[in-house]
Coordinates of C-alpha atoms and ligand atoms in Angstrom, one line a residue:
M1 CA 90.4 46.7 -84.3
T2 CA 88.4 44.9 -81.9
D3 CA 86.6 41.6 -83.2
G4 CA 83.7 42.7 -82.6
E5 CA 83.7 45.1 -85.3
D6 CA 83.2 43.1 -87.9
T7 CA 79.7 41.9 -86.7
P8 CA 76.8 41.9 -89.0
D9 CA 75.2 44.1 -87.0
A10 CA 77.8 45.9 -85.5
G11 CA 75.8 49.3 -87.2
E12 CA 73.0 48.3 -86.0
S13 CA 72.5 48.6 -82.3
T14 CA 73.3 51.4 -80.8
A15 CA 75.6 49.8 -78.5
A16 CA 78.1 48.9 -81.2
S17 CA 77.9 52.1 -83.1
G18 CA 80.8 53.1 -80.3
A19 CA 81.2 56.3 -80.1
D20 CA 79.5 57.7 -82.9
G21 CA 76.5 57.2 -79.9
A22 CA 77.8 59.1 -77.5
D23 CA 75.9 62.3 -77.3
D24 CA 73.4 60.0 -76.4
G25 CA 73.8 60.4 -72.4
A26 CA 75.3 64.7 -72.1
D27 CA 71.4 66.1 -72.5
A28 CA 70.2 63.3 -69.0
T29 CA 73.5 63.4 -67.2
G30 CA 73.3 67.4 -67.0
G31 CA 77.3 66.6 -68.3
T32 CA 78.0 64.2 -65.3
A33 CA 79.0 61.3 -67.8
I34 CA 82.4 60.8 -68.7
R35 CA 83.6 63.8 -71.1
R36 CA 82.2 62.6 -73.9
D37 CA 81.3 66.4 -75.0
R38 CA 85.5 66.4 -75.3
F39 CA 86.6 62.6 -76.9
S40 CA 83.8 61.5 -78.5
G41 CA 84.7 62.5 -81.9
G42 CA 86.5 62.1 -84.5
P43 CA 87.6 59.3 -87.0
A44 CA 89.8 57.3 -84.5
R45 CA 86.3 56.6 -82.3
G46 CA 85.1 52.9 -84.2
F47 CA 88.8 52.2 -84.1
M48 CA 89.6 51.9 -80.7
S49 CA 86.1 51.5 -79.4
S50 CA 85.5 47.2 -78.0
L51 CA 82.4 48.3 -77.3
A52 CA 80.7 45.8 -79.7
A53 CA 82.9 42.8 -78.5
D54 CA 82.2 43.8 -74.5
E55 CA 79.0 42.2 -75.6
R56 CA 81.0 39.4 -74.0
I57 CA 81.8 40.9 -70.7
F58 CA 78.3 42.7 -71.0
A59 CA 76.9 40.4 -67.5
A60 CA 79.8 40.2 -65.9
D61 CA 80.5 43.3 -65.7
L62 CA 77.1 44.5 -64.8
Q63 CA 77.7 42.3 -61.2
V64 CA 81.3 43.5 -61.0
D65 CA 79.4 46.9 -60.4
R66 CA 76.9 45.3 -58.0
A67 CA 79.1 43.9 -55.8
H68 CA 81.3 47.2 -56.1
T69 CA 78.6 49.3 -55.3
V70 CA 77.4 46.5 -52.8
M71 CA 81.1 46.7 -51.0
L72 CA 81.3 51.2 -51.2
A73 CA 77.8 50.9 -49.6
E74 CA 78.9 48.4 -46.3
Q75 CA 82.4 50.7 -46.5
D76 CA 80.4 53.9 -46.3
I77 CA 81.7 55.3 -48.7
V78 CA 78.9 55.5 -50.4
D79 CA 75.2 55.7 -48.6
D80 CA 72.4 53.5 -49.2
D81 CA 69.8 55.5 -50.8
D82 CA 72.4 56.1 -53.4
A83 CA 73.2 52.2 -53.6
A84 CA 70.1 51.4 -54.2
A85 CA 69.2 53.5 -57.1
I86 CA 72.7 52.6 -58.9
L87 CA 71.7 48.6 -58.0
G88 CA 67.8 49.3 -59.2
A89 CA 69.7 51.0 -61.9
L90 CA 71.6 48.3 -62.6
D91 CA 68.9 45.8 -63.0
D92 CA 66.8 48.2 -65.4
V93 CA 70.2 48.3 -67.2
A94 CA 70.5 44.4 -67.5
A95 CA 66.4 43.9 -68.7
A96 CA 67.7 46.1 -71.2
G97 CA 70.4 44.1 -73.0
H98 CA 74.0 45.5 -74.5
G99 CA 71.9 46.5 -77.3
E100 CA 70.7 48.9 -75.7
L101 CA 73.3 50.2 -74.1
P102 CA 73.9 54.2 -74.8
G103 CA 76.8 54.6 -77.6
A104 CA 80.5 54.9 -75.6
E105 CA 83.7 53.8 -76.1
D106 CA 83.7 50.3 -74.0
V107 CA 80.3 48.6 -71.9
H108 CA 81.9 49.8 -68.4
E109 CA 81.3 53.7 -69.8
A110 CA 78.3 52.9 -71.1
I111 CA 76.9 51.6 -68.0
E112 CA 77.8 54.4 -66.0
T113 CA 76.3 56.3 -68.2
A114 CA 72.9 54.4 -69.0
V115 CA 73.0 54.0 -64.6
I116 CA 73.6 58.1 -64.6
Q117 CA 70.9 58.4 -67.3
R118 CA 68.1 56.6 -65.0
V119 CA 69.3 58.0 -61.6
G120 CA 70.6 61.4 -62.4
P121 CA 74.3 62.2 -61.0
E122 CA 74.3 60.5 -58.2
G123 CA 74.7 57.5 -60.1
G124 CA 78.0 58.7 -60.5
R125 CA 79.3 57.7 -57.2
M126 CA 79.3 53.3 -58.6
H127 CA 82.7 54.9 -60.1
T128 CA 84.5 55.9 -56.7
A129 CA 87.8 54.1 -56.2
R130 CA 87.9 52.6 -58.7
S131 CA 89.3 52.9 -62.8
R132 CA 88.0 50.9 -65.7
N133 CA 91.6 49.1 -65.7
D134 CA 90.7 47.1 -62.9
E135 CA 86.8 46.5 -63.4
V136 CA 88.0 45.2 -67.0
A137 CA 90.4 42.8 -65.5
T138 CA 87.8 41.3 -63.3
C139 CA 85.4 41.4 -65.9
I140 CA 87.3 39.3 -68.1
R141 CA 88.6 36.9 -65.4
Y142 CA 84.8 36.3 -64.4
R143 CA 83.9 35.2 -68.0
L144 CA 86.3 33.2 -68.6
R145 CA 85.8 31.6 -65.3
A146 CA 82.4 30.3 -67.3
D147 CA 84.4 29.5 -70.4
L148 CA 86.4 27.7 -68.3
F149 CA 84.1 26.0 -66.2
E150 CA 82.3 23.9 -69.7
A151 CA 86.1 24.1 -71.5
L152 CA 86.4 21.2 -67.7
E153 CA 83.4 20.1 -68.2
T154 CA 83.9 19.2 -72.2
V155 CA 87.3 17.5 -71.4
V156 CA 86.1 15.6 -68.7
G157 CA 82.5 14.3 -70.5
A158 CA 85.5 13.4 -73.0
R159 CA 87.4 11.6 -71.1
E160 CA 84.6 9.6 -69.5
Q161 CA 83.6 8.4 -73.1
L162 CA 87.2 7.4 -74.1
L163 CA 86.7 5.2 -71.0
D164 CA 83.9 3.5 -72.1
A165 CA 85.8 3.1 -75.7
A166 CA 89.0 1.8 -74.4
E167 CA 86.4 -0.9 -72.6
A168 CA 84.4 -1.8 -75.2
H169 CA 87.4 -2.3 -77.1
T170 CA 90.1 -3.9 -75.0
E171 CA 90.6 -7.6 -76.6
T172 CA 90.2 -5.1 -80.6
V173 CA 93.8 -6.2 -81.5
M174 CA 95.5 -3.7 -84.7
P175 CA 98.4 -2.1 -85.8
G176 CA 100.3 0.6 -84.0
F177 CA 102.1 3.0 -86.3
T178 CA 105.9 4.5 -85.9
H179 CA 106.5 6.8 -88.7
L180 CA 103.0 5.8 -90.6
Q181 CA 104.7 1.9 -90.4
Y182 CA 103.5 -0.9 -89.4
A183 CA 105.2 -1.6 -85.9
Q184 CA 103.8 -3.8 -84.0
P185 CA 100.8 -4.4 -83.2
V186 CA 98.1 -3.4 -79.9
T187 CA 94.5 -2.6 -79.0
V188 CA 91.8 -0.2 -79.6
A189 CA 91.6 0.1 -76.3
H190 CA 95.5 0.7 -75.9
W191 CA 95.5 3.5 -78.6
V192 CA 92.3 4.8 -76.7
L193 CA 94.0 5.3 -74.0
S194 CA 96.4 7.1 -75.4
Y195 CA 94.1 10.0 -75.7
E196 CA 92.9 9.8 -72.8
G197 CA 96.1 10.5 -70.4
P198 CA 96.8 14.1 -71.9
L199 CA 93.1 14.8 -71.8
A200 CA 93.9 14.1 -67.9
R201 CA 97.1 16.2 -68.1
D202 CA 94.7 19.1 -70.1
T203 CA 92.4 18.9 -66.8
E204 CA 94.9 19.7 -64.6
R205 CA 96.3 22.1 -67.3
L206 CA 92.8 23.7 -67.1
L207 CA 92.1 23.5 -63.2
S208 CA 95.6 25.8 -62.8
A209 CA 94.3 28.6 -65.3
F210 CA 91.1 28.1 -63.8
D211 CA 92.7 28.7 -59.9
T212 CA 95.2 31.1 -61.8
T213 CA 92.1 33.4 -63.6
N214 CA 90.2 33.4 -60.2
Q215 CA 91.5 36.0 -58.4
S216 CA 90.2 39.7 -58.2
P217 CA 91.5 42.7 -59.7
L218 CA 88.5 44.6 -58.6
G219 CA 90.1 47.7 -56.1
A220 CA 93.8 48.5 -58.0
A221 CA 91.6 51.6 -60.0
A222 CA 93.4 53.1 -61.9
F223 CA 96.5 51.2 -61.0
A224 CA 98.5 52.3 -57.7
G225 CA 95.4 52.0 -55.5
T226 CA 92.7 54.5 -53.9
P227 CA 92.3 56.8 -51.1
F228 CA 89.4 55.2 -50.3
D229 CA 88.7 52.8 -47.5
V230 CA 87.8 49.5 -49.9
D231 CA 87.1 46.0 -49.2
R232 CA 88.8 44.2 -51.6
E233 CA 88.1 41.0 -50.2
R234 CA 85.0 41.9 -50.0
T235 CA 84.5 42.4 -53.0
A236 CA 86.3 39.6 -53.8
E237 CA 83.9 37.5 -51.9
L238 CA 81.0 39.3 -53.5
L239 CA 81.8 37.3 -57.2
G240 CA 83.0 34.5 -56.1
F241 CA 87.4 34.4 -56.0
D242 CA 89.2 32.6 -54.5
G243 CA 90.9 35.4 -53.7
T244 CA 92.4 39.0 -54.9
V245 CA 95.5 39.9 -57.0
A246 CA 97.1 42.2 -54.4
N247 CA 99.6 45.1 -56.0
S248 CA 97.3 47.1 -57.3
M249 CA 99.5 47.6 -60.2
D250 CA 100.2 43.5 -60.7
A251 CA 96.2 43.4 -60.9
T252 CA 95.5 45.6 -64.2
S253 CA 98.5 44.6 -65.9
S254 CA 98.8 41.2 -66.0
R255 CA 96.8 39.4 -68.9
D256 CA 99.2 36.0 -67.6
F257 CA 96.2 34.0 -66.8
L258 CA 94.6 35.1 -70.3
V259 CA 98.2 33.3 -72.1
E260 CA 97.6 30.6 -69.5
T261 CA 94.0 29.6 -70.4
T262 CA 94.6 30.2 -74.1
S263 CA 97.9 27.7 -74.3
A264 CA 95.9 24.9 -71.8
L265 CA 93.4 24.7 -74.9
T266 CA 96.1 25.0 -77.1
T267 CA 97.6 22.2 -75.8
L268 CA 94.4 20.4 -75.7
A269 CA 93.5 21.3 -79.1
T270 CA 97.0 20.3 -80.5
T271 CA 96.3 16.8 -79.6
L272 CA 92.7 16.8 -81.0
S273 CA 94.3 17.7 -84.1
G274 CA 96.5 13.8 -83.6
M275 CA 93.6 12.1 -82.8
A276 CA 91.7 13.7 -85.9
E277 CA 94.2 12.6 -88.2
D278 CA 95.2 8.9 -86.9
L279 CA 91.2 9.2 -87.3
V280 CA 91.6 10.3 -91.0
V281 CA 94.6 7.2 -91.8
Y282 CA 92.1 5.2 -90.3
S283 CA 89.0 5.7 -92.0
G284 CA 90.7 6.5 -95.1
R285 CA 92.7 2.6 -94.5
D286 CA 89.3 1.2 -93.6
Y287 CA 90.0 0.2 -90.3
I288 CA 86.7 2.2 -89.2
E289 CA 83.4 3.1 -91.0
I290 CA 83.3 6.9 -89.7
S291 CA 79.2 7.8 -89.1
D292 CA 78.0 9.5 -91.6
D293 CA 77.2 12.2 -89.1
Y294 CA 80.6 13.4 -89.1
A295 CA 81.4 12.8 -92.4
S296 CA 80.3 15.2 -95.9
T297 CA 80.6 13.6 -99.2
S298 CA 81.7 15.3 -102.5
S299 CA 79.5 17.0 -104.8
I300 CA 81.0 15.7 -108.1
M301 CA 82.5 11.6 -106.7
P302 CA 79.5 10.1 -105.9
Q303 CA 80.7 6.7 -103.6
K304 CA 83.0 9.8 -101.5
K305 CA 82.3 9.4 -97.7
N306 CA 84.8 12.3 -96.2
P307 CA 85.7 12.8 -92.7
D308 CA 85.5 16.1 -92.8
T309 CA 84.5 16.8 -90.0
L310 CA 87.7 15.8 -89.2
E311 CA 89.8 17.9 -90.3
I312 CA 88.0 20.9 -89.3
V313 CA 89.2 19.4 -85.9
R314 CA 92.7 19.0 -87.5
A315 CA 92.2 22.7 -88.8
T316 CA 91.2 23.9 -85.1
A317 CA 94.8 23.9 -84.0
G318 CA 95.7 25.9 -86.6
E319 CA 93.1 28.6 -84.8
A320 CA 93.9 28.2 -81.4
Q321 CA 97.8 28.4 -81.9
G322 CA 97.3 31.9 -84.4
A323 CA 95.5 32.5 -81.5
L324 CA 98.2 32.1 -78.6
Q325 CA 100.8 34.0 -80.7
R326 CA 98.1 37.1 -81.1
L327 CA 97.7 37.6 -77.4
L328 CA 101.6 36.9 -76.8
T329 CA 102.5 39.2 -79.2
T330 CA 100.1 41.4 -78.1
L331 CA 101.6 41.2 -74.3
K332 CA 105.6 41.4 -75.3
G333 CA 107.3 44.5 -74.4
L334 CA 104.2 46.1 -72.5
P335 CA 105.5 48.7 -70.2
R336 CA 103.7 48.6 -66.3
S337 CA 100.9 49.9 -66.2
Y338 CA 97.7 49.7 -68.3
N339 CA 98.0 50.4 -72.0
I340 CA 95.1 50.1 -74.0
D341 CA 97.4 47.1 -76.0
L342 CA 95.7 44.4 -73.3
Q343 CA 92.2 45.6 -74.8
E344 CA 93.1 43.4 -77.8
A345 CA 94.4 40.9 -75.6
T346 CA 91.3 39.7 -74.8
P347 CA 89.7 38.6 -77.9
P348 CA 92.5 35.7 -78.6
A349 CA 91.3 33.7 -75.3
W350 CA 87.8 34.0 -76.5
T351 CA 88.3 32.8 -80.0
A352 CA 91.1 29.6 -78.0
V353 CA 87.7 29.5 -75.4
D354 CA 84.9 29.3 -78.3
S355 CA 86.6 27.0 -80.7
V356 CA 88.5 24.0 -78.9
P357 CA 86.3 22.3 -76.6
P358 CA 83.4 21.9 -80.1
A359 CA 86.6 20.1 -81.3
L360 CA 86.6 18.0 -78.4
E361 CA 83.1 16.8 -78.9
V362 CA 83.9 16.2 -82.6
V363 CA 86.2 14.1 -82.2
T364 CA 84.8 12.5 -79.3
G365 CA 81.7 11.6 -81.1
A366 CA 83.3 10.5 -84.5
L367 CA 84.9 7.7 -82.1
T368 CA 82.6 6.4 -80.3
T369 CA 80.3 6.6 -83.4
A370 CA 82.5 5.1 -85.1
E371 CA 82.0 1.4 -86.3
W372 CA 85.2 -0.1 -85.8
H373 CA 86.2 -3.1 -88.2
E374 CA 87.8 -5.8 -86.6
D375 CA 88.5 -8.0 -89.2
V376 CA 90.1 -5.9 -91.4
L377 CA 92.0 -4.5 -88.1
A378 CA 93.0 -8.1 -87.1
A379 CA 94.1 -9.3 -90.7
E380 CA 96.0 -5.9 -90.7
A381 CA 97.8 -5.8 -86.7
A382 CA 99.8 -8.8 -88.8
A383 CA 101.0 -6.4 -91.3
G384 CA 104.6 -6.2 -91.9
F385 CA 106.4 -8.7 -89.9
S386 CA 105.0 -6.2 -87.3
T387 CA 105.3 -9.5 -84.9
A388 CA 109.4 -9.1 -85.8
T389 CA 109.8 -7.5 -81.7
G390 CA 107.9 -10.4 -80.4
V391 CA 110.1 -12.2 -81.8
A392 CA 113.2 -10.9 -81.2
D393 CA 112.0 -10.5 -77.5
R394 CA 111.3 -14.2 -76.8
L395 CA 114.6 -15.1 -78.0
A396 CA 115.9 -12.7 -75.4
M397 CA 114.0 -14.0 -72.9
A398 CA 115.9 -17.2 -73.2
G399 CA 118.5 -16.0 -73.1
V400 CA 120.1 -14.8 -76.4
P401 CA 121.4 -11.4 -76.5
F402 CA 118.5 -8.8 -77.3
R403 CA 121.3 -7.5 -80.3
T404 CA 121.8 -10.9 -81.3
A405 CA 118.4 -12.3 -81.3
H406 CA 117.5 -8.9 -83.3
E407 CA 120.0 -9.3 -85.4
V408 CA 118.3 -13.1 -86.0
V409 CA 114.9 -11.8 -86.9
A410 CA 116.0 -8.8 -89.2
T411 CA 117.9 -11.2 -91.6
V412 CA 114.6 -12.7 -92.0
A413 CA 112.5 -9.6 -92.2
E414 CA 114.7 -8.7 -94.9
D415 CA 113.8 -11.3 -97.1
L416 CA 110.4 -11.4 -96.7
D417 CA 108.5 -11.1 -99.9
P418 CA 106.7 -7.9 -101.0
G419 CA 103.3 -8.2 -98.6
Q420 CA 104.5 -10.9 -97.0
D421 CA 103.4 -11.0 -93.0
A422 CA 106.2 -13.9 -91.9
P423 CA 108.1 -15.6 -91.9
A424 CA 108.3 -19.3 -91.9
I425 CA 109.2 -21.4 -89.0
D426 CA 111.9 -22.6 -91.2
D427 CA 113.5 -19.7 -92.7
L428 CA 114.2 -18.5 -88.3
E429 CA 115.5 -21.4 -87.9
A430 CA 118.4 -21.0 -90.9
A431 CA 119.0 -17.9 -90.2
A432 CA 119.2 -18.6 -86.1
E433 CA 121.6 -21.5 -86.7
E434 CA 123.9 -19.0 -89.5
I435 CA 123.6 -16.0 -87.0
L436 CA 124.2 -18.1 -82.9
G437 CA 125.8 -21.4 -84.6
E438 CA 122.8 -23.1 -82.8
P439 CA 119.4 -24.7 -83.5
L440 CA 116.6 -22.0 -82.5
T441 CA 115.2 -25.0 -80.7
A442 CA 118.2 -24.6 -78.2
Y443 CA 115.9 -21.6 -77.2
V444 CA 112.5 -21.4 -78.4
D445 CA 110.1 -24.9 -79.6
R446 CA 108.4 -24.4 -82.5
E447 CA 105.2 -23.4 -81.0
T448 CA 106.0 -21.1 -78.5
L449 CA 107.2 -19.6 -81.9
E450 CA 104.6 -20.2 -84.3
A451 CA 101.7 -18.4 -81.4
T452 CA 104.7 -15.7 -81.0
L453 CA 103.7 -14.3 -84.6
D454 CA 100.0 -13.9 -83.8
P455 CA 99.1 -10.7 -82.8
V456 CA 96.9 -11.7 -80.2
E457 CA 99.6 -13.5 -78.4
S458 CA 102.5 -10.5 -79.6
V459 CA 99.6 -7.7 -77.4
A460 CA 99.3 -11.0 -74.7
M461 CA 103.0 -10.6 -74.2
R462 CA 103.2 -6.9 -73.9
D463 CA 101.7 -6.9 -70.0
S464 CA 104.3 -4.2 -68.5
A465 CA 102.8 -1.5 -66.6
G466 CA 101.2 0.5 -69.3
G467 CA 101.3 -2.2 -72.1
P468 CA 98.2 -3.1 -74.6
A469 CA 97.9 -6.3 -73.2
P470 CA 94.5 -7.0 -72.3
T471 CA 95.5 -6.5 -68.7
A472 CA 97.7 -4.2 -68.4
V473 CA 95.5 -2.0 -70.1
A474 CA 92.6 -3.2 -67.4
A475 CA 94.8 -1.5 -65.1
Q476 CA 94.9 1.6 -67.2
I477 CA 91.1 1.6 -66.8
D478 CA 91.0 1.5 -63.3
D479 CA 93.1 4.0 -62.4
A480 CA 91.8 6.7 -65.7
R481 CA 88.6 6.1 -63.9
E482 CA 90.1 7.0 -60.5
R483 CA 91.9 10.0 -62.0
L484 CA 88.4 10.7 -63.2
A485 CA 86.2 10.9 -60.2
V486 CA 89.4 12.8 -58.1
D487 CA 88.8 15.1 -61.6
E488 CA 85.3 15.6 -61.8
D489 CA 85.1 16.9 -58.0
A490 CA 87.6 19.0 -58.1
V491 CA 85.6 21.1 -60.9
A492 CA 82.2 20.5 -58.7
E493 CA 84.4 22.2 -55.7
R494 CA 84.9 24.9 -58.4
T495 CA 81.1 25.1 -60.0
D496 CA 79.6 25.3 -56.3
A497 CA 81.9 27.8 -54.9
V498 CA 81.5 30.3 -57.6
A499 CA 77.4 29.6 -57.1
T500 CA 77.0 29.7 -53.7
A501 CA 79.2 33.1 -53.2
L502 CA 77.0 34.9 -56.9
A503 CA 73.3 33.4 -55.0
D504 CA 75.4 36.0 -51.5
L505 CA 75.6 38.4 -54.0
E506 CA 72.0 38.3 -55.2
S507 CA 70.6 38.4 -51.8
E508 CA 73.0 41.3 -50.7
V509 CA 72.0 42.9 -53.9
A510 CA 68.0 42.4 -53.2
A511 CA 68.2 43.6 -49.6
Y512 CA 69.0 47.2 -51.0
E513 CA 65.5 46.3 -53.4
Ligands
LIG601 N1 88.2 48.7 -72.6 C1 89.2 48.9 -71.8 C2 89.7 47.3 -72.0 O1 88.8 46.5 -72.5 C3 89.6 48.9 -71.1 C4 88.8 50.8 -70.2 C5 90.7 51.1 -69.7 N2 91.3 52.2 -71.2 C6 91.5 53.3 -70.8 N3 91.6 53.9 -72.1 N4 92.6 53.2 -69.4 O2 91.0 47.1 -71.6

């Protein structure tokens, strides 16, 4: 039932053969390995094994074993010689790799068996004062943390690229749409910034998911604590966690950190799907030419250049949403405390961390390498009388109630010929005369009106905070850069803290060798 069993090499490596190879450890350990003689056979063993899928947490588990062993020795729960032998064996197991693990239900059992094979029965002291339940929860958090760092780096990097793209296009007018119909002219920069904003919020969501994830469940044992005098803060510190998940039942049973992470990534993927769709539309309308690196051709239609990579980005949202749904459905209604349904809750989170950041890289790459056809964009910016709101605004600024101004402009808009971008000033004047009972010039002179029909002027007028006018966009870019620098620091601070802790763990371990 695990994802890993579908992998092509599932039957080839010893590790992936699951419980079929479970006898491997029995001889060497003199029966001290987990009751594999009794619970290792039968048709359901492979069905419930997570060993192949656990490759993802193999390195994490070794680290968790190291930190736990160091703590056990510091607390005099195991003596230093046994700790040294266990730590030496763990290095050996690490060097051999996941593929060389003896068969077992999961990676935790397999590593323990491999340690006992090397050390003898004393190796079994490694599992004192813990359970696979707190162990796996710690491993997942440890590994997910690295994946979250990668996701954060990707989002922060994409924001930087988007801000550069915006800066290059503060004056490039383009049509803005509502309902995919010409609405009002904007600039390419303004459109780009409309996606940098959500990415900035995605950064906050991912940082929050990181902080929730980076808490240690270790020492909770099966769910009910342990009689041993464990130092949970110490293992948390050695593994670079910010603290512990205090309640031992919460520590082993809760997977809300997976939900938070998968949901943050799904939110991001959903934004990306819209961004990709915009680019697909723009390429179809010849506003942009996608770089060859992000396009494909047709096997039959020789003239075709398709924005295929962007369509995959669009579909990634479906993959992420499916993963989130799978995760939530797996967790729904689970009783306290540990249930092995939880084993099936982890793969969806891996799906999200594996699929969403690459999609972000692709859509950002496609956007920043695309050629923007400024002539087409400028011509289209005025299409469909998209300066109509600007004209109504002008009248309202001159004292006409906005609803009346709207009526004047709507009257001329109704009579436009198909394909006609803007009304003649004479027609506007006639409509004003009819509705206002006064000549238009009583409010706005002809020259100002004509300027208002120009999309460049229409953009420049809308200089309210957050608007598309180049001055307003420049301010948005400045703010966004400041926010980005703060977020870069937040990521670096966390990366450094984890790296420092792991270096300390390494020297603690080395002291036993
Ligand atoms: N492999 C399991 C998981 O991923 C951990 C094992 C706990 N199993 C158990 N029966 N208590 O969640």
